[in-house]
Amino acid sequence: MRNTIIELKKADLTLGNQAATVHVLKGIDLEIGKGEAVGIVGPSGSGKSTLLMVLAGLERLDSGEIWINGAPLHTLSEDKLADFRGRNIGIVFQSFHLIANMTALENVAVPLELANAKNPFETARRELEAVGLGERLNHYPGQLSGGEQQRVAIARALAPSPSVLIADEPTGNLDSDTGRQIADLLFSKQAERGTTLVLVTHDPSLAARCTRQVKVRSGMLEANTVSAASVADVVPA
Ligand SMILES: Nc1ncnc2c1ncn2[C@@H]1O[C@H](COP(=O)(O)OP(=O)(O)OP(=O)(O)O)[C@@H](O)[C@H]1O
Ligand SMILES: [Mg+2]
């Protein structure tokens, strides 16, 4: 593949303790190109979230390789891995994961500040304006709707300009209209910035908006489908 940004080779992972071990990822090979939007689908318990955590550098493989932007994450020390994550990867979760006693502005600015970014509060304000929350900077998460909280989470994920954006059921806790708005926002930011997007979803309409769908079943990849929309882009009528 040209312009590969993410590559998994024979990725294998067992989780749990002796009483309850689960062979979650069973030798997964996957290549993702720069700027792609990949939708990971599959039944509950098939290993989708675990796969995302590996791609995010938050879970280590037992064996196999994970390369992102030319960096071998499987060989990095914890410190180097944390540093790599901060610079290269943005993450959005289903349940937002905002810090309750920080305002929207602080939720976005503080991680930038901790990473020694320049002008963290200015950047945070700009990112929140870019997701339509310029009027909600000083609201606490508890004072925001679900959709607004997810917008804060997206602003936080995008603020360090990561090359990879990872989202685990980003619309899973939202009603369908709000979910569609959040999906619109994710895809427009992705296109605008040339970010590579990898998302997990149970929503077939959201998966269909990705350039490619990857189906996980029992820790293995079942199918690799290019969406009709992206085929139409490359095959003249
Ligand atoms: N820390 C853990 N210890 C033991 N088993 C685990 C652990 N984390 C996940 N598992 C198991 O691994 C399997 C895959 O979990 P995962 O969360 O990746 O599934 P999923 O595809 O995201 O499911 P869902 O669609 O319900 O979110 C499940 O059977 C789960 O019980
Ligand atoms: Mg999951």
mmCIF file of C-alpha atoms and ligand atoms in Angstrom:
data_model
loop_
_atom_site.group_PDB
_atom_site.id
_atom_site.type_symbol
_atom_site.label_atom_id
_atom_site.label_comp_id
_atom_site.label_asym_id
_atom_site.label_seq_id
_atom_site.Cartn_x
_atom_site.Cartn_y
_atom_site.Cartn_z
ATOM 1 C CA MET A 1 0.000 0.000 0.000
ATOM 2 C CA ARG A 2 1.222 3.475 -0.828
ATOM 3 C CA ASN A 3 1.612 5.884 2.099
ATOM 4 C CA THR A 4 1.075 3.311 4.822
ATOM 5 C CA ILE A 5 0.734 5.022 8.184
ATOM 6 C CA ILE A 6 -0.363 2.100 10.392
ATOM 7 C CA GLU A 7 0.791 -1.477 10.061
ATOM 8 C CA LEU A 8 -0.036 -4.455 12.231
ATOM 9 C CA LYS A 9 1.864 -7.678 11.629
ATOM 10 C CA LYS A 10 0.672 -10.919 13.233
ATOM 11 C CA ALA A 11 -0.667 -8.926 16.198
ATOM 12 C CA ASP A 12 -1.425 -11.296 19.038
ATOM 13 C CA LEU A 13 -2.747 -10.558 22.499
ATOM 14 C CA THR A 14 -4.203 -12.518 25.399
ATOM 15 C CA LEU A 15 -5.824 -10.578 28.239
ATOM 16 C CA GLY A 16 -6.884 -11.441 31.777
ATOM 17 C CA ASN A 17 -5.449 -13.406 34.648
ATOM 18 C CA GLN A 18 -5.096 -17.142 35.161
ATOM 19 C CA ALA A 19 -8.739 -17.532 36.214
ATOM 20 C CA ALA A 20 -10.052 -15.845 33.082
ATOM 21 C CA THR A 21 -7.786 -15.515 30.098
ATOM 22 C CA VAL A 22 -9.120 -14.559 26.703
ATOM 23 C CA HIS A 23 -7.140 -14.840 23.470
ATOM 24 C CA VAL A 24 -8.441 -11.509 22.162
ATOM 25 C CA LEU A 25 -6.319 -10.792 19.060
ATOM 26 C CA LYS A 26 -5.251 -13.802 17.034
ATOM 27 C CA GLY A 27 -2.504 -12.833 14.632
ATOM 28 C CA ILE A 28 -4.034 -9.781 12.977
ATOM 29 C CA ASP A 29 -2.421 -8.304 9.850
ATOM 30 C CA LEU A 30 -3.695 -4.858 8.890
ATOM 31 C CA GLU A 31 -2.382 -1.966 6.842
ATOM 32 C CA ILE A 32 -3.935 1.497 6.867
ATOM 33 C CA GLY A 33 -2.998 4.283 4.468
ATOM 34 C CA LYS A 34 -2.455 7.924 5.335
ATOM 35 C CA GLY A 35 -5.742 9.839 5.264
ATOM 36 C CA GLU A 36 -7.951 6.743 5.173
ATOM 37 C CA ALA A 37 -11.114 6.466 7.255
ATOM 38 C CA VAL A 38 -11.403 2.880 8.446
ATOM 39 C CA GLY A 39 -14.518 1.571 10.171
ATOM 40 C CA ILE A 40 -13.977 -1.458 12.396
ATOM 41 C CA VAL A 41 -17.132 -3.514 12.827
ATOM 42 C CA GLY A 42 -18.015 -6.896 14.299
ATOM 43 C CA PRO A 43 -19.973 -8.582 17.064
ATOM 44 C CA SER A 44 -19.746 -7.618 20.711
ATOM 45 C CA GLY A 45 -16.700 -9.210 22.350
ATOM 46 C CA SER A 46 -14.910 -9.812 19.038
ATOM 47 C CA GLY A 47 -11.926 -7.656 20.033
ATOM 48 C CA LYS A 48 -12.657 -4.292 18.365
ATOM 49 C CA SER A 49 -11.905 -2.075 21.370
ATOM 50 C CA THR A 50 -8.806 -4.083 22.185
ATOM 51 C CA LEU A 51 -7.593 -3.661 18.615
ATOM 52 C CA LEU A 52 -8.129 0.112 18.910
ATOM 53 C CA MET A 53 -6.230 0.220 22.206
ATOM 54 C CA VAL A 54 -3.308 -1.500 20.480
ATOM 55 C CA LEU A 55 -3.475 1.035 17.623
ATOM 56 C CA ALA A 56 -3.569 3.835 20.211
ATOM 57 C CA GLY A 57 -0.450 2.507 21.958
ATOM 58 C CA LEU A 58 -2.464 1.957 25.147
ATOM 59 C CA GLU A 59 -2.261 -1.825 25.078
ATOM 60 C CA ARG A 60 0.860 -3.840 24.287
ATOM 61 C CA LEU A 61 0.997 -6.918 22.090
ATOM 62 C CA ASP A 62 2.234 -10.286 23.372
ATOM 63 C CA SER A 63 3.760 -10.891 19.957
ATOM 64 C CA GLY A 64 3.737 -9.366 16.506
ATOM 65 C CA GLU A 65 4.436 -5.813 15.435
ATOM 66 C CA ILE A 66 2.689 -2.459 15.416
ATOM 67 C CA TRP A 67 4.173 0.345 13.347
ATOM 68 C CA ILE A 68 2.762 3.864 13.203
ATOM 69 C CA ASN A 69 4.383 6.643 11.177
ATOM 70 C CA GLY A 70 7.459 4.443 10.844
ATOM 71 C CA ALA A 71 7.834 3.973 14.613
ATOM 72 C CA PRO A 72 7.905 0.420 16.008
ATOM 73 C CA LEU A 73 5.542 0.854 18.972
ATOM 74 C CA HIS A 74 6.118 -2.769 20.060
ATOM 75 C CA THR A 75 9.740 -1.939 20.921
ATOM 76 C CA LEU A 76 9.287 1.463 22.625
ATOM 77 C CA SER A 77 9.743 1.978 26.372
ATOM 78 C CA GLU A 78 6.721 3.212 28.372
ATOM 79 C CA ASP A 79 8.099 6.770 28.406
ATOM 80 C CA LYS A 80 8.784 6.833 24.687
ATOM 81 C CA LEU A 81 5.383 5.285 23.982
ATOM 82 C CA ALA A 82 3.591 7.931 26.081
ATOM 83 C CA ASP A 83 5.496 10.646 24.288
ATOM 84 C CA PHE A 84 4.657 9.112 20.897
ATOM 85 C CA ARG A 85 0.951 8.906 21.815
ATOM 86 C CA GLY A 86 0.857 12.535 22.860
ATOM 87 C CA ARG A 87 2.312 13.710 19.570
ATOM 88 C CA ASN A 88 0.715 11.350 17.088
ATOM 89 C CA ILE A 89 -2.563 9.949 18.348
ATOM 90 C CA GLY A 90 -5.887 11.471 19.356
ATOM 91 C CA ILE A 91 -8.498 9.330 21.060
ATOM 92 C CA VAL A 92 -12.250 9.740 21.433
ATOM 93 C CA PHE A 93 -14.301 7.375 23.589
ATOM 94 C CA GLN A 94 -17.995 6.501 23.665
ATOM 95 C CA SER A 95 -18.376 7.921 27.172
ATOM 96 C CA PHE A 96 -16.431 11.153 26.474
ATOM 97 C CA HIS A 97 -13.923 10.735 29.391
ATOM 98 C CA LEU A 98 -13.834 14.430 30.263
ATOM 99 C CA ILE A 99 -12.549 15.604 33.632
ATOM 100 C CA ALA A 100 -15.639 16.643 35.616
ATOM 101 C CA ASN A 101 -14.080 19.433 37.670
ATOM 102 C CA MET A 102 -12.437 21.157 34.714
ATOM 103 C CA THR A 103 -14.185 23.498 32.285
ATOM 104 C CA ALA A 104 -14.394 22.687 28.577
ATOM 105 C CA LEU A 105 -11.463 25.042 28.005
ATOM 106 C CA GLU A 106 -9.371 23.403 30.735
ATOM 107 C CA ASN A 107 -10.191 19.903 29.487
ATOM 108 C CA VAL A 108 -8.624 20.801 26.147
ATOM 109 C CA ALA A 109 -5.855 23.115 27.388
ATOM 110 C CA VAL A 110 -4.447 21.170 30.345
ATOM 111 C CA PRO A 111 -3.208 18.151 28.329
ATOM 112 C CA LEU A 112 -1.533 20.606 25.921
ATOM 113 C CA GLU A 113 0.028 22.408 28.861
ATOM 114 C CA LEU A 114 1.318 19.113 30.308
ATOM 115 C CA ALA A 115 2.871 18.328 26.914
ATOM 116 C CA ASN A 116 4.640 21.720 26.998
ATOM 117 C CA ALA A 117 2.759 22.962 23.943
ATOM 118 C CA LYS A 118 2.959 26.655 23.141
ATOM 119 C CA ASN A 119 -0.051 28.831 24.077
ATOM 120 C CA PRO A 120 -2.219 25.939 25.344
ATOM 121 C CA PHE A 121 -5.236 28.082 26.275
ATOM 122 C CA GLU A 122 -5.215 29.948 22.987
ATOM 123 C CA THR A 123 -5.021 26.684 21.033
ATOM 124 C CA ALA A 124 -7.777 25.155 23.188
ATOM 125 C CA ARG A 125 -10.053 28.140 22.581
ATOM 126 C CA ARG A 126 -9.468 27.878 18.818
ATOM 127 C CA GLU A 127 -10.136 24.112 18.786
ATOM 128 C CA LEU A 128 -13.354 24.532 20.782
ATOM 129 C CA GLU A 129 -14.499 27.279 18.413
ATOM 130 C CA ALA A 130 -13.755 24.923 15.506
ATOM 131 C CA VAL A 131 -16.198 22.347 16.929
ATOM 132 C CA GLY A 132 -18.870 24.993 17.502
ATOM 133 C CA LEU A 133 -18.366 25.467 21.242
ATOM 134 C CA GLY A 134 -17.024 29.023 21.325
ATOM 135 C CA GLU A 135 -19.930 29.943 23.629
ATOM 136 C CA ARG A 136 -19.344 27.068 26.050
ATOM 137 C CA LEU A 137 -15.687 27.525 27.021
ATOM 138 C CA ASN A 138 -16.342 27.922 30.736
ATOM 139 C CA HIS A 139 -19.008 25.255 31.106
ATOM 140 C CA TYR A 140 -18.207 22.132 33.127
ATOM 141 C CA PRO A 141 -18.952 18.738 31.515
ATOM 142 C CA GLY A 142 -22.015 18.336 33.757
ATOM 143 C CA GLN A 143 -23.434 21.546 32.290
ATOM 144 C CA LEU A 144 -23.073 20.306 28.686
ATOM 145 C CA SER A 145 -25.274 17.986 26.607
ATOM 146 C CA GLY A 146 -23.894 14.609 25.494
ATOM 147 C CA GLY A 147 -23.233 15.901 21.991
ATOM 148 C CA GLU A 148 -21.463 18.973 23.377
ATOM 149 C CA GLN A 149 -19.331 16.808 25.666
ATOM 150 C CA GLN A 150 -18.317 14.686 22.684
ATOM 151 C CA ARG A 151 -17.397 17.893 20.800
ATOM 152 C CA VAL A 152 -15.098 18.847 23.693
ATOM 153 C CA ALA A 153 -13.551 15.374 23.536
ATOM 154 C CA ILE A 154 -13.004 15.769 19.778
ATOM 155 C CA ALA A 155 -11.435 19.216 20.272
ATOM 156 C CA ARG A 156 -9.161 17.721 22.942
ATOM 157 C CA ALA A 157 -8.180 14.825 20.672
ATOM 158 C CA LEU A 158 -7.438 17.111 17.707
ATOM 159 C CA ALA A 159 -5.682 19.902 19.607
ATOM 160 C CA PRO A 160 -2.149 18.430 19.353
ATOM 161 C CA SER A 161 -2.716 17.903 15.559
ATOM 162 C CA PRO A 162 -2.324 14.114 15.707
ATOM 163 C CA SER A 163 -1.785 12.227 12.461
ATOM 164 C CA VAL A 164 -4.078 9.431 13.676
ATOM 165 C CA LEU A 165 -7.496 9.857 15.274
ATOM 166 C CA ILE A 166 -8.968 6.830 17.007
ATOM 167 C CA ALA A 167 -12.595 6.672 18.088
ATOM 168 C CA ASP A 168 -14.362 3.852 19.949
ATOM 169 C CA GLU A 169 -18.111 4.065 19.262
ATOM 170 C CA PRO A 170 -17.983 7.881 19.222
ATOM 171 C CA THR A 171 -21.742 8.135 18.631
ATOM 172 C CA GLY A 172 -22.727 5.184 20.824
ATOM 173 C CA ASN A 173 -24.119 7.301 23.686
ATOM 174 C CA LEU A 174 -25.914 9.858 21.509
ATOM 175 C CA ASP A 175 -29.352 10.012 19.893
ATOM 176 C CA SER A 176 -29.328 9.485 16.141
ATOM 177 C CA ASP A 177 -29.491 13.176 15.138
ATOM 178 C CA THR A 178 -26.711 14.171 17.533
ATOM 179 C CA GLY A 179 -24.749 11.101 16.483
ATOM 180 C CA ARG A 180 -24.973 12.166 12.866
ATOM 181 C CA GLN A 181 -23.739 15.669 13.743
ATOM 182 C CA ILE A 182 -20.782 14.201 15.632
ATOM 183 C CA ALA A 183 -20.006 11.907 12.682
ATOM 184 C CA ASP A 184 -20.214 14.918 10.309
ATOM 185 C CA LEU A 185 -17.767 16.740 12.551
ATOM 186 C CA LEU A 186 -15.326 13.802 12.690
ATOM 187 C CA PHE A 187 -15.329 13.306 8.919
ATOM 188 C CA SER A 188 -15.051 17.016 8.146
ATOM 189 C CA LYS A 189 -12.102 17.472 10.540
ATOM 190 C CA GLN A 190 -10.496 14.352 9.096
ATOM 191 C CA ALA A 191 -10.797 15.663 5.541
ATOM 192 C CA GLU A 192 -9.729 19.186 6.493
ATOM 193 C CA ARG A 193 -6.557 18.045 8.240
ATOM 194 C CA GLY A 194 -5.733 14.898 6.276
ATOM 195 C CA THR A 195 -5.939 12.907 9.505
ATOM 196 C CA THR A 196 -6.161 9.123 9.396
ATOM 197 C CA LEU A 197 -9.333 8.031 11.184
ATOM 198 C CA VAL A 198 -9.923 4.601 12.676
ATOM 199 C CA LEU A 199 -13.262 4.144 14.357
ATOM 200 C CA VAL A 200 -15.244 1.310 15.870
ATOM 201 C CA THR A 201 -18.995 1.396 15.449
ATOM 202 C CA HIS A 202 -22.100 -0.767 15.675
ATOM 203 C CA ASP A 203 -23.928 1.703 13.425
ATOM 204 C CA PRO A 204 -23.936 0.427 9.806
ATOM 205 C CA SER A 205 -24.621 3.926 8.421
ATOM 206 C CA LEU A 206 -21.567 5.321 10.199
ATOM 207 C CA ALA A 207 -19.414 2.390 9.047
ATOM 208 C CA ALA A 208 -20.631 2.969 5.474
ATOM 209 C CA ARG A 209 -19.273 6.529 5.556
ATOM 210 C CA CYS A 210 -15.722 5.220 6.024
ATOM 211 C CA THR A 211 -13.525 4.610 2.998
ATOM 212 C CA ARG A 212 -13.015 1.034 4.175
ATOM 213 C CA GLN A 213 -14.633 -1.380 6.580
ATOM 214 C CA VAL A 214 -12.743 -4.027 8.482
ATOM 215 C CA LYS A 215 -14.755 -6.800 10.113
ATOM 216 C CA VAL A 216 -13.442 -8.463 13.253
ATOM 217 C CA ARG A 217 -14.739 -11.834 14.368
ATOM 218 C CA SER A 218 -13.328 -13.766 17.345
ATOM 219 C CA GLY A 219 -10.090 -11.811 17.269
ATOM 220 C CA MET A 220 -9.481 -12.305 13.555
ATOM 221 C CA LEU A 221 -10.187 -10.143 10.515
ATOM 222 C CA GLU A 222 -13.040 -11.465 8.454
ATOM 223 C CA ALA A 223 -13.447 -9.000 5.613
ATOM 224 C CA ASN A 224 -11.895 -5.879 4.252
ATOM 225 C CA THR A 225 -14.511 -3.944 2.324
ATOM 226 C CA VAL A 226 -13.984 -0.777 0.357
ATOM 227 C CA SER A 227 -17.143 1.293 0.667
ATOM 228 C CA ALA A 228 -19.312 1.979 -2.380
ATOM 229 C CA ALA A 229 -18.642 5.705 -2.020
ATOM 230 C CA SER A 230 -14.877 5.342 -2.290
ATOM 231 C CA VAL A 231 -15.133 2.856 -5.165
ATOM 232 C CA ALA A 232 -17.263 5.415 -7.026
ATOM 233 C CA ASP A 233 -14.471 7.931 -6.442
ATOM 234 C CA VAL A 234 -11.856 5.850 -8.221
ATOM 235 C CA VAL A 235 -13.867 3.905 -10.842
ATOM 236 C CA PRO A 236 -15.244 6.174 -13.548
ATOM 237 C CA ALA A 237 -18.912 5.532 -14.421
HETATM 238 N N1 LIG B 1 -8.700 -7.053 30.691
HETATM 239 C C1 LIG B 1 -9.359 -8.117 30.205
HETATM 240 N N2 LIG B 1 -9.257 -9.314 30.819
HETATM 241 C C2 LIG B 1 -9.876 -10.392 30.306
HETATM 242 N N3 LIG B 1 -10.628 -10.396 29.201
HETATM 243 C C3 LIG B 1 -10.766 -9.248 28.573
HETATM 244 C C4 LIG B 1 -10.153 -8.029 29.016
HETATM 245 N N4 LIG B 1 -10.482 -7.034 28.168
HETATM 246 C C5 LIG B 1 -11.275 -7.593 27.229
HETATM 247 N N5 LIG B 1 -11.450 -8.919 27.460
HETATM 248 C C6 LIG B 1 -12.241 -9.851 26.643
HETATM 249 O O1 LIG B 1 -11.785 -9.752 25.313
HETATM 250 C C7 LIG B 1 -12.861 -9.862 24.396
HETATM 251 C C8 LIG B 1 -12.839 -8.656 23.454
HETATM 252 O O2 LIG B 1 -13.145 -7.470 24.163
HETATM 253 P P1 LIG B 1 -13.353 -6.072 23.437
HETATM 254 O O3 LIG B 1 -13.694 -5.086 24.483
HETATM 255 O O4 LIG B 1 -12.160 -5.794 22.597
HETATM 256 O O5 LIG B 1 -14.614 -6.389 22.508
HETATM 257 P P2 LIG B 1 -15.449 -5.440 21.550
HETATM 258 O O6 LIG B 1 -15.419 -6.062 20.200
HETATM 259 O O7 LIG B 1 -14.980 -4.045 21.681
HETATM 260 O O8 LIG B 1 -16.929 -5.588 22.133
HETATM 261 P P3 LIG B 1 -18.120 -4.490 22.234
HETATM 262 O O9 LIG B 1 -18.699 -4.373 20.856
HETATM 263 O O10 LIG B 1 -19.093 -5.132 23.180
HETATM 264 O O11 LIG B 1 -17.557 -3.208 22.754
HETATM 265 C C9 LIG B 1 -14.119 -9.958 25.247
HETATM 266 O O12 LIG B 1 -14.508 -11.299 25.293
HETATM 267 C C10 LIG B 1 -13.691 -9.477 26.594
HETATM 268 O O13 LIG B 1 -14.418 -10.108 27.618
HETATM 269 MG MG MG B 2 -15.842 -2.287 22.443
#
